[in-house]
XYZ file of C-alpha atoms in Angstrom:
382
model
C 40.851 -28.183 55.319
C 40.835 -30.357 52.165
C 37.132 -30.989 52.373
C 36.638 -27.156 52.428
C 38.937 -26.505 49.732
C 36.880 -28.773 47.724
C 33.765 -27.711 48.965
C 35.078 -24.196 47.696
C 36.018 -25.561 44.711
C 33.024 -27.127 43.780
C 30.922 -23.957 44.642
C 33.211 -22.159 42.256
C 32.914 -24.600 39.375
C 28.882 -24.938 39.882
C 28.601 -21.373 39.672
C 31.027 -21.466 36.401
C 28.674 -24.100 34.684
C 25.421 -22.059 35.704
C 27.000 -19.073 34.151
C 28.000 -20.726 31.088
C 24.571 -22.577 30.652
C 22.851 -19.174 31.229
C 25.137 -17.488 28.600
C 24.835 -20.254 25.964
C 20.857 -20.315 26.458
C 20.795 -16.717 25.994
C 22.479 -16.843 22.986
C 20.777 -19.672 21.998
C 17.460 -18.023 22.467
C 18.753 -14.968 20.203
C 19.405 -17.300 17.535
C 16.221 -19.184 17.722
C 14.011 -17.023 16.073
C 13.247 -18.659 12.594
C 10.373 -19.265 10.012
C 7.564 -21.490 10.205
C 5.756 -22.120 7.236
C 2.485 -21.047 7.241
C 1.149 -21.260 3.559
C 2.714 -21.995 0.060
C 1.806 -22.136 -3.678
C 0.781 -18.588 -3.971
C 1.358 -16.418 -6.819
C 3.655 -13.568 -5.988
C 2.299 -12.709 -2.581
C 2.743 -8.948 -1.659
C 0.215 -8.224 1.258
C -0.447 -9.909 4.558
C -3.376 -8.544 6.363
C -5.862 -9.503 9.001
C -9.495 -9.068 9.870
C -10.427 -11.013 12.925
C -8.781 -14.455 13.300
C -7.916 -14.966 9.532
C -5.237 -14.055 7.270
C -5.596 -12.292 3.904
C -2.993 -12.540 1.407
C -2.693 -10.465 -1.756
C -1.368 -12.263 -4.732
C 0.050 -9.445 -7.326
C -1.461 -10.878 -10.299
C -4.997 -9.717 -9.232
C -6.079 -12.005 -6.278
C -6.737 -12.184 -2.498
C -6.643 -15.539 -0.689
C -7.850 -16.227 2.903
C -5.616 -18.148 5.257
C -7.808 -19.770 8.253
C -5.647 -22.611 9.657
C -4.975 -23.428 6.026
C -5.244 -22.037 2.769
C -8.617 -21.132 1.685
C -9.175 -22.827 -2.177
C -11.758 -20.144 -3.082
C -10.515 -16.571 -3.510
C -11.745 -13.818 -1.447
C -11.459 -11.702 -4.756
C -10.319 -12.326 -8.180
C -10.041 -9.032 -10.306
C -7.206 -10.474 -12.701
C -8.880 -9.416 -15.578
C -8.904 -5.787 -14.594
C -5.088 -6.014 -12.911
C -1.891 -5.233 -15.284
C 0.536 -7.026 -13.166
C 4.425 -7.334 -13.586
C 7.583 -5.791 -12.500
C 6.331 -3.248 -9.752
C 2.607 -3.367 -11.220
C -0.198 -5.427 -9.770
C -2.857 -5.458 -7.049
C -0.584 -3.926 -4.536
C -2.478 -2.555 -1.329
C -5.192 -3.863 0.680
C -6.883 -2.043 3.910
C -10.120 -3.258 5.803
C -12.152 -0.426 6.711
C -12.105 0.143 10.478
C -15.967 -0.656 10.641
C -15.646 -3.639 8.307
C -17.920 -5.818 10.448
C -20.653 -3.558 10.000
C -20.346 -1.944 6.669
C -17.986 -4.872 4.749
C -16.072 -2.254 3.339
C -12.337 -3.201 1.856
C -10.189 -0.651 -0.168
C -7.820 -1.801 -2.885
C -4.921 -0.649 -4.967
C -3.962 -1.968 -8.027
C -2.645 -0.705 -11.590
C -4.990 -1.281 -14.299
C -4.527 -1.718 -18.210
C -4.557 2.057 -18.854
C -1.277 2.245 -16.612
C -3.338 4.199 -14.080
C -3.166 3.404 -10.128
C -6.846 2.765 -8.924
C -7.555 2.960 -5.513
C -11.199 1.283 -5.064
C -13.702 0.143 -2.725
C -15.285 -3.380 -2.923
C -18.053 -4.399 -0.520
C -18.571 -7.975 1.329
C -20.763 -10.488 -0.618
C -20.635 -12.773 2.485
C -18.173 -14.052 5.054
C -15.890 -15.480 2.728
C -16.106 -13.400 -0.446
C -16.118 -9.703 -1.743
C -18.738 -8.932 -4.491
C -16.506 -8.278 -7.694
C -19.280 -6.185 -9.250
C -19.511 -3.732 -6.262
C -16.278 -1.849 -7.050
C -16.698 1.948 -6.681
C -13.298 3.851 -7.970
C -12.266 6.221 -5.032
C -9.196 7.795 -6.728
C -7.177 7.025 -10.000
C -3.940 8.880 -11.309
C -1.707 8.090 -14.104
C 1.783 6.405 -13.916
C 3.979 7.834 -16.345
C 6.532 4.741 -16.056
C 6.073 1.151 -15.434
C 7.961 1.199 -11.959
C 7.755 2.982 -8.702
C 3.866 2.388 -8.180
C 4.022 2.463 -4.240
C 0.770 0.437 -3.223
C 0.373 0.237 0.267
C -2.998 1.168 1.879
C -3.633 1.393 6.043
C -6.155 3.288 8.173
C -4.535 5.166 10.717
C -5.900 5.216 14.477
C -7.819 8.653 12.836
C -9.985 6.617 10.960
C -8.702 8.340 7.634
C -7.095 6.326 4.969
C -3.515 6.639 4.015
C -1.998 5.564 0.617
C 1.584 5.388 -0.417
C 2.473 6.529 -3.973
C 6.033 6.281 -5.737
C 7.371 8.907 -7.894
C 6.249 7.572 -11.284
C 9.192 5.666 -12.019
C 12.112 5.621 -14.344
C 15.403 6.436 -12.536
C 16.258 9.974 -10.830
C 12.810 11.058 -10.581
C 12.651 12.889 -13.869
C 9.346 14.604 -13.309
C 10.409 15.694 -9.863
C 7.447 14.292 -8.619
C 8.665 14.029 -5.084
C 8.929 17.657 -4.782
C 5.940 18.658 -6.538
C 3.073 19.506 -4.297
C 0.705 19.805 -7.395
C 0.808 15.906 -8.241
C 0.065 12.852 -6.136
C 3.341 11.102 -6.993
C 6.177 10.465 -4.358
C 3.916 11.329 -1.419
C 1.727 9.933 1.408
C -1.761 10.598 0.906
C -4.511 10.981 3.493
C -8.029 11.002 2.878
C -11.429 10.529 4.717
C -13.452 7.564 2.546
C -16.613 7.274 5.200
C -18.374 8.755 2.333
C -17.913 8.723 -1.267
C -16.892 10.697 -3.423
C -14.033 11.084 -0.582
C -13.371 14.305 1.510
C -9.928 15.999 2.901
C -9.465 15.900 6.477
C -9.436 19.397 7.903
C -6.073 18.995 9.558
C -4.242 18.114 6.140
C -1.687 20.053 5.952
C -2.282 21.619 2.443
C -6.016 21.927 2.801
C -7.268 25.167 1.016
C -4.005 26.092 -0.687
C -4.170 26.990 -4.624
C -2.281 24.721 -6.946
C -1.809 22.203 -4.204
C -2.935 18.626 -4.028
C -4.758 18.652 -0.807
C -4.670 14.624 -0.380
C -0.609 15.174 0.620
C 0.007 14.474 3.999
C 3.746 13.905 3.573
C 6.055 14.346 0.688
C 9.624 13.829 -0.784
C 9.391 9.852 -1.068
C 10.541 7.603 -3.920
C 8.980 4.571 -3.555
C 7.683 3.544 -0.101
C 7.474 -0.119 0.325
C 6.081 -0.462 2.972
C 4.694 1.710 5.855
C 2.877 1.108 9.002
C 1.484 2.272 12.116
C 2.799 0.991 15.471
C -0.663 -0.614 16.921
C 0.390 0.747 20.332
C 1.686 4.113 19.851
C 0.235 4.832 16.292
C 3.859 6.231 15.202
C 4.353 5.945 11.504
C 7.383 4.276 9.928
C 7.895 4.742 6.095
C 10.635 2.442 4.211
C 11.409 4.156 1.157
C 13.495 2.200 -1.714
C 16.682 4.086 -2.811
C 18.220 4.930 -6.241
C 21.728 3.993 -6.491
C 23.431 4.050 -3.191
C 21.121 3.873 0.198
C 17.964 2.572 1.477
C 16.031 4.039 4.320
C 13.251 4.297 6.893
C 11.410 7.660 7.818
C 9.685 8.146 11.125
C 6.806 10.371 12.045
C 5.913 10.481 15.809
C 2.087 10.214 16.430
C 2.309 13.156 18.940
C 4.178 15.833 18.175
C 4.429 19.346 19.509
C 4.739 20.726 15.655
C 1.767 21.974 13.824
C 0.712 20.690 11.578
C 1.909 17.040 11.954
C 1.753 16.785 8.210
C 3.672 18.409 5.484
C 7.016 16.597 6.377
C 9.541 16.583 3.378
C 11.530 13.533 3.284
C 14.192 14.501 0.995
C 13.579 12.719 -2.418
C 14.958 13.958 -5.048
C 16.901 16.566 -3.473
C 18.370 13.801 -1.154
C 19.324 10.092 -0.839
C 19.080 9.104 2.640
C 21.203 11.314 4.222
C 23.283 12.338 0.816
C 22.899 15.024 -1.721
C 21.459 13.551 -4.814
C 20.069 16.250 -7.014
C 21.480 18.841 -6.744
C 24.480 17.153 -5.672
C 25.422 19.773 -3.046
C 23.684 22.139 -0.868
C 20.497 20.007 -0.861
C 19.184 20.800 2.485
C 17.983 24.035 3.657
C 17.279 22.811 7.027
C 13.590 21.892 6.501
C 14.108 18.149 5.268
C 13.497 15.265 7.617
C 16.259 12.732 7.451
C 15.809 9.283 8.063
C 16.022 7.777 11.271
C 17.596 4.477 9.852
C 19.615 3.837 6.474
C 21.988 1.546 5.130
C 24.320 1.291 1.897
C 23.627 -0.901 -0.975
C 26.297 -3.681 -0.679
C 25.991 -7.801 -1.363
C 25.720 -8.148 2.313
C 23.161 -5.742 2.986
C 21.162 -5.538 -0.473
C 19.839 -2.945 -2.303
C 15.880 -2.811 -1.749
C 14.169 -2.141 1.427
C 11.054 -3.916 2.784
C 9.449 -2.213 5.504
C 7.776 -4.035 8.525
C 5.926 -3.392 11.573
C 6.846 -2.608 15.078
C 6.543 -5.730 17.200
C 3.390 -5.991 19.547
C 3.143 -9.564 19.942
C 3.856 -11.947 22.857
C 5.719 -15.138 21.553
C 9.095 -12.988 20.893
C 9.105 -10.795 24.154
C 12.850 -9.705 23.682
C 11.564 -8.098 20.144
C 8.943 -6.064 22.080
C 8.654 -2.446 20.721
C 11.467 -3.075 18.295
C 10.683 -2.204 14.497
C 11.286 -4.825 12.150
C 12.297 -4.704 8.400
C 14.057 -6.436 5.878
C 15.642 -6.347 2.378
C 14.179 -7.968 -0.625
C 17.469 -8.896 -2.690
C 19.619 -9.823 0.492
C 16.905 -11.675 2.572
C 18.278 -10.359 5.734
C 16.086 -9.046 8.339
C 16.708 -6.225 11.013
C 15.437 -4.860 14.235
C 15.748 -1.418 15.417
C 14.770 0.269 18.316
C 15.526 4.038 19.974
C 17.431 3.659 23.157
C 17.484 6.275 25.777
C 19.117 8.737 24.043
C 16.951 8.590 21.273
C 19.574 6.896 18.881
C 18.241 4.310 17.089
C 20.053 0.820 17.348
C 20.076 -1.474 14.429
C 20.887 -5.048 14.870
C 20.635 -8.291 12.354
C 17.993 -10.427 13.427
C 18.260 -13.002 10.738
C 19.570 -13.965 7.085
C 16.440 -15.620 5.720
C 17.334 -16.264 2.030
C 13.881 -15.113 1.419
C 12.896 -12.802 -1.271
C 10.617 -10.494 1.653
C 7.982 -8.462 -0.295
C 5.977 -7.718 2.786
C 6.019 -8.337 6.439
C 1.965 -8.628 7.702
C 0.649 -9.092 11.490
C -2.403 -11.020 12.744
C -4.687 -10.040 15.497
C -2.461 -10.844 18.475
C 0.528 -8.709 16.810
C 2.565 -11.706 15.444
C 4.568 -11.525 12.573
C 4.425 -12.863 9.186
C 6.780 -12.538 6.104
C 6.131 -13.150 2.404
C 8.476 -15.110 -0.068
C 7.389 -13.332 -3.347
C 9.177 -15.617 -5.763
C 8.725 -18.814 -3.874
C 4.890 -17.953 -3.114
C 5.398 -18.829 0.428
C 4.247 -17.148 3.711
C 6.329 -17.504 6.709
C 5.619 -17.053 10.757
C 8.266 -15.379 12.899
C 9.006 -17.819 15.729
C 11.076 -19.546 18.252
């Protein structure tokens, strides 16, 4: 009987220790996500993109660098002489044409010395360089103030170029650009750049309307920093930097019963996240699209959102399908995922201490972040 009792207790303790081991291991795994240094000594990195197996890093001052196992000394492109950099101006966007392998086209978004945003196409000179003399201006528009330049460029699965633009700057959107449909400021634009001059896609929501910029796909944005498409579903996530109180993420599903899918009004300057801004009350007539995620400014959260990507890699399997984003000021990184009821659940992933200016994906869907002030590129790893 004593032997049986001891055996019973032994089984109990084995089970207990096994439970503790599994629980601790799971907790440890959840806490093990960290930064692995990929590149350093960069000058204010603001974009991380990829083409094939290589990463391409945009420096705000006007250079593009290649990372191919190590940082390549020779720039992919250097247009520093053309770029007015500082604050929220500079070389801010990069997108490879979907048929880059055949046509060699790369599209850039930068601020010039006339305080204009320039969307331009450059052509590949060879495998390691763009031809700096090949620039063709696609689109330009004036920036009335020095901040809120937006800058993101990305091709959607539809093959069209999407352009994120800020509201023109100052504070409180004094020109009411976010709501004005006769300006390109405070918008998400969508154009066809397969031939230049560009054309307007037939299903753009304002095509053919008088007094309206037909390039507009969505509006009511303050300073979208950054937007991205889920590489698996095509869903669109737009992180919009707030005014005084809130940061937000807006969402547009790739497949919707609504027609047209564009023409979504994300609220600014009528609203800042879910709160009325200008006017201070009765600001939403029911037509505004509210954010899926918002957070209040605080010393813990920060006060300037940096949009990321939906994770589709393999190394961090527990994050699969989660949207990952950060705050530039606090360095905090979060994950967000809709539950079975469609409610977005936000969880803290990492307190990085970095000044995260952008996220980036590689060909396998693994995620990278840029530390703007320290000039570092990190990979999210276990």
